[in-house]
Amino acid sequence: MTPLDILSRYWGYTAFRECQLDIIESVLAGTDTIGLLPTGGGKSITFQVPAMLVDGLTLVVTPLISLMKDQVDNLRSIGIRAGCLHSGMARPERRLTEDRLNLGKIKILYISPEKLAREEFRADLKRWNVRIIVIDEAHCISQWGYDFRPSYLGLPVLREIFPDAPILALTATATPAVVADIADKLDMRSGYKIFSRSFTRPNISYIVRRDEDKPSRMLRVLLNTGGSAIVYARSRCRTVQLAQMLAAAGISADFYHAGLDPHDKTEKQDRWKNDEIRVMVATNAFGMGIDKPDVRVVVHYDLPSSLEEYYQEAGRAGRDGKEAYAVLIASTPDKALLKRRLNDSFPGREYILMVYERMCNYLGIAVGEGYDKVFEFNLTGFLATFGLKPAPTVAALHTLTRAGAIVFNENFNSRSRVMITARRDDLYNLELDSIADRVLLHILRRYTGLFADYVPVDEMSVSAGVHCTPQQVYDVLLMLSRMKVLSYIPKSNMPFVYFPTSRDLPKHVVILRSVYEDLLERAKDRMEAMRSYVFGNPRCRVQAMLAYFGEKDSAPCGKCDCCREVSVSARRKDIGAAVDMALDSLLARCGGTVDIEQLRMAFPAHLDEALDNLRRRVDAGSMYISGSGFRLS
């Protein structure tokens, strides 16, 4: 079969997008490859297609644990055998995936980079016939990148284990320095190839509006545009406030942030994707993995911290190739807010170590304990217990993750999962009460594949189907799990912390310069680039952004607010020159004197420009005002 056959068979597409086939053919030829595809450019296809054309396993390393399960479910829904392994998985689910790998029943395996730090896991990998290695979000391996993760520095071990397997590194946002660093850090072989689509999105008009009244400006933007929209804000409470304000103004809107119940998240996403609501006001938790091609406008109410973040989020507009707008609203205080946000993102070392010690105490982990264990972490309760501020505390937890002391993940298990563990014959002999019997029967009828794998279930849907409460469904599933009838992994909106090493005393926790001071310097550079983009005066917004990503010779886009201002100024200049020449001609015909009525007749569309021209001549002394007209001196 050809790559196009696979594309058509599993995804139903009849052609590849730009660069996709080039990347696929390079990987199939055994060549190390870097793919730079913009947001919405179809990165996943570039490794999923070749995965189906080679014997053996395609290994995908990704930091996006919250999306792994959804990606695996999506692949399974189209008949592709996929699985995932990460630090936050329940033991039964992890064991089942490993058994399937040992039997060669998985074609694509998603893993978190932290898994490679374990010697036992590396030994398992050698048995699994890995034929293609994929590094997603590859900019995370570079200290020059905006989202550097030290766990990525362990990835070159894959080259040692599988010297013949091609490495495919994928990212949507990378400067030239980051691209070079990716190739170096991944130990790519001589002759590796780089395939890049331009970062240009010609159908998007990038607009910056400076306005001290942000709410009114946001309303005007949305009232003057049509179609589906996203408004990005930096805080959860602001998403609620702005959605309420839009609704009061008659604009259909809802809010979305990481703290919502998983069921609410799914419901809100579905309503927005189905155009039941027009505007989603969200934090940056919204958008990853959501495929809605007809978003007409993306508004940034608050400034992102970097051009990389802005490009990715703004790029969710106009994926259908039709006209779309990316509008960023800025006010004077935003300059200081960028600086304050930087300080919150890099709290002092003493603060970071204090957070580590208090977190361990809060979780009840003694010094020397905790190795290879996962703990649910009530972040809200932790902050309240010790009176800590959210932003610097979360930043401290992420710094400790980069340092390798812990793995902190803010979204653990967004969907409940069930697998039947009892034999089919044994199910007929169960003695259950009425509600339990109805719940089990409904699940067996409603969900397929329960005897072979963990299947996502929705307690709310089950409760509606059997006419009981979601709490009763939850209690029944827990009871059936204790009876060994099934294995139940409840959904959880609780963050989790995984300990790759035992707890240490704070003075023994090593925070290298590479995961703190160096990253701080890079963050300062990115902040300045963002500030320059918004508050500077670039000739063209798109040119400025493309130059940041290494495209130095791009032409002005002609569509951003800067280009439009240049165009308006040029038109005004042309009109002014034409009016000047016409006035000279009129004065010559009229003996050097013109009145208002003559001007109205001669300049019906540009009377104001003609009067301004004559006033300038009066100021210069070449003319004077005489009665109701103007006369040459």
XYZ file of C-alpha atoms in Angstrom, residues 107-366:
260
model
C 1.191 -0.194 16.377
C 1.542 3.291 17.903
C 2.640 3.855 21.510
C 2.523 7.282 23.163
C 4.829 7.757 26.156
C 5.811 10.624 28.421
C 9.524 11.525 28.360
C 9.872 10.717 32.067
C 9.291 7.031 31.310
C 12.699 6.801 29.631
C 14.461 7.630 32.891
C 13.551 4.180 34.250
C 15.969 1.381 33.441
C 13.187 -1.227 33.625
C 11.203 0.604 30.963
C 14.222 0.931 28.673
C 14.731 -2.827 28.983
C 11.104 -3.382 28.004
C 11.510 -1.119 24.972
C 14.207 -3.363 23.524
C 11.653 -6.194 23.264
C 9.027 -4.136 21.455
C 10.562 -3.850 17.959
C 10.541 -0.052 17.695
C 10.877 0.919 14.031
C 10.088 4.668 14.079
C 10.814 7.192 16.846
C 8.692 10.357 16.979
C 9.446 13.345 19.209
C 6.358 15.536 19.413
C 6.643 19.128 20.701
C 10.346 18.779 19.901
C 11.112 22.375 20.925
C 10.891 21.100 24.533
C 14.395 19.609 24.148
C 15.964 23.009 23.539
C 16.915 25.488 26.230
C 16.359 28.128 23.541
C 12.721 27.039 23.227
C 9.820 28.569 25.145
C 8.850 25.321 26.903
C 12.156 23.593 27.726
C 11.803 20.347 29.708
C 14.877 18.640 31.136
C 13.150 15.243 30.857
C 13.577 15.648 27.091
C 17.347 15.650 27.514
C 17.131 11.895 28.159
C 15.728 11.220 24.686
C 19.091 10.544 22.960
C 19.060 7.180 24.768
C 16.564 6.132 22.101
C 19.286 6.498 19.480
C 21.526 4.188 21.510
C 18.795 1.562 21.905
C 17.534 1.771 18.305
C 20.437 2.980 16.128
C 18.653 2.085 12.880
C 15.266 3.636 13.614
C 14.683 7.052 12.007
C 13.865 9.915 14.366
C 11.099 12.311 13.396
C 11.056 15.568 15.420
C 7.883 17.646 15.106
C 7.043 21.134 16.296
C 4.812 24.037 15.326
C 6.945 26.831 16.763
C 10.722 26.930 16.491
C 13.244 29.664 15.807
C 16.376 28.769 13.756
C 18.401 28.406 16.971
C 15.837 25.949 18.341
C 15.842 23.888 15.118
C 19.637 23.563 15.231
C 19.473 22.637 18.911
C 16.848 19.956 18.251
C 19.104 18.246 15.681
C 22.096 18.445 18.007
C 20.347 17.274 21.174
C 18.654 14.337 19.403
C 21.988 13.270 17.893
C 20.509 13.272 14.403
C 22.605 11.498 11.802
C 24.449 13.260 9.002
C 22.129 13.999 6.107
C 19.051 14.591 8.237
C 16.324 16.563 6.468
C 14.263 19.583 7.486
C 10.837 20.148 5.970
C 9.161 23.401 6.805
C 5.964 25.120 5.870
C 6.037 28.878 6.037
C 4.593 30.277 9.232
C 2.532 32.592 7.028
C -1.230 32.213 7.366
C -2.352 34.463 4.493
C -6.045 34.174 5.320
C -5.565 35.609 8.840
C -5.499 39.370 9.433
C -3.393 40.077 12.541
C -4.648 43.169 14.357
C -3.385 44.916 17.517
C -5.767 47.378 19.160
C -4.489 49.571 21.989
C -7.397 50.572 24.163
C -7.720 51.408 27.856
C -11.336 50.200 27.755
C -10.728 46.563 26.870
C -14.291 45.271 27.486
C -15.813 47.816 25.075
C -13.178 47.084 22.448
C -13.794 43.338 22.739
C -17.525 43.909 22.298
C -16.957 46.039 19.192
C -14.678 43.404 17.659
C -17.223 40.631 18.177
C -20.196 42.739 17.073
C -18.381 43.747 13.881
C -17.377 40.194 12.948
C -19.437 37.078 12.408
C -18.994 33.369 12.939
C -17.463 31.244 15.660
C -14.969 32.926 18.006
C -12.519 32.323 20.852
C -11.585 34.951 23.442
C -8.421 34.103 25.387
C -7.942 35.398 28.935
C -5.223 34.587 31.466
C -7.308 33.824 34.578
C -10.201 31.492 35.296
C -12.312 34.128 37.007
C -11.897 36.488 34.050
C -13.232 33.875 31.633
C -16.423 33.726 33.714
C -16.732 37.519 33.959
C -16.192 38.120 30.241
C -18.611 35.357 29.211
C -21.284 36.867 31.463
C -20.632 40.319 30.024
C -20.940 39.044 26.446
C -24.156 37.196 27.269
C -25.593 40.393 28.796
C -24.750 42.178 25.532
C -26.717 39.595 23.558
C -23.740 37.574 22.321
C -23.994 33.808 22.828
C -20.966 32.899 24.995
C -19.656 30.390 27.516
C -16.435 29.981 29.514
C -13.815 27.237 29.746
C -10.798 26.647 31.975
C -8.757 23.785 33.415
C -10.628 23.779 36.733
C -13.921 22.632 35.256
C -15.396 19.205 35.813
C -14.474 16.930 32.858
C -18.148 16.432 32.004
C -18.658 20.210 31.893
C -15.587 20.590 29.681
C -16.882 18.053 27.188
C -20.367 19.566 27.175
C -19.056 23.106 26.633
C -16.691 21.978 23.868
C -19.465 20.104 22.088
C -21.906 23.023 22.284
C -19.289 25.385 20.854
C -18.160 22.957 18.133
C -21.814 22.424 17.144
C -22.368 26.219 16.964
C -24.893 26.181 19.795
C -22.813 28.966 21.341
C -20.793 31.438 19.301
C -17.992 32.589 21.615
C -15.835 30.491 23.956
C -14.038 32.632 26.546
C -11.147 30.509 27.737
C -7.733 30.198 29.254
C -5.019 28.591 27.141
C -6.278 25.219 28.427
C -8.775 25.460 25.564
C -7.733 24.686 22.015
C -5.192 21.833 22.217
C -6.548 18.941 20.200
C -9.807 20.720 19.347
C -10.469 20.645 15.629
C -12.929 23.367 14.581
C -11.889 24.736 11.197
C -14.413 27.577 10.902
C -13.274 29.861 13.740
C -13.551 33.341 12.238
C -11.959 35.402 14.994
C -9.585 34.792 17.898
C -9.398 37.648 20.408
C -6.629 37.918 22.987
C -8.043 39.942 25.878
C -4.800 39.401 27.806
C -1.304 39.321 26.342
C 0.438 35.932 25.933
C 3.942 35.679 27.363
C 5.654 34.918 24.043
C 5.179 35.102 20.298
C 5.279 31.297 20.204
C 2.216 31.093 22.428
C 0.466 33.863 20.529
C 1.135 32.265 17.142
C -0.248 28.908 18.283
C -3.381 30.361 19.873
C -4.103 32.913 17.128
C -3.547 30.123 14.591
C -6.740 28.417 15.714
C -8.571 30.919 13.542
C -9.331 30.165 9.929
C -8.115 26.593 9.628
C -10.588 26.181 6.775
C -8.514 28.651 4.735
C -11.235 31.307 4.706
C -10.901 34.887 5.898
C -10.296 35.146 9.645
C -9.035 37.640 12.224
C -6.605 37.468 15.148
C -7.149 40.531 17.339
C -4.948 41.334 20.320
C -6.229 44.021 22.715
C -3.560 45.837 24.718
C -3.644 48.617 27.301
C -0.902 50.615 28.988
C -0.813 48.458 32.183
C -0.050 45.369 30.062
C 3.609 46.401 29.821
C 3.976 46.071 33.588
C 1.827 42.943 33.658
C 4.249 41.149 31.329
C 7.090 41.925 33.731
C 5.074 40.818 36.770
C 4.101 37.601 35.036
C 7.783 36.899 34.361
C 8.572 37.345 38.060
C 5.717 35.000 39.014
C 7.012 32.394 36.541
C 10.473 32.421 38.113
C 10.144 32.663 41.901
C 13.366 32.596 43.925
C 15.222 29.354 44.646
C 14.386 29.600 48.343
C 10.688 29.780 47.512
C 10.950 26.763 45.189
C 12.634 24.615 47.840
C 10.106 25.765 50.453
C 7.262 24.629 48.141
C 8.990 21.236 47.698
C 9.303 20.674 51.437
C 5.754 21.766 52.241
C 4.303 19.705 49.373
C 6.037 16.554 50.647
C 4.789 17.238 54.169
C 1.265 17.883 52.852
C 1.311 14.537 51.007
C 2.723 12.735 54.049
C 5.938 11.616 52.340
C 8.919 11.114 54.630
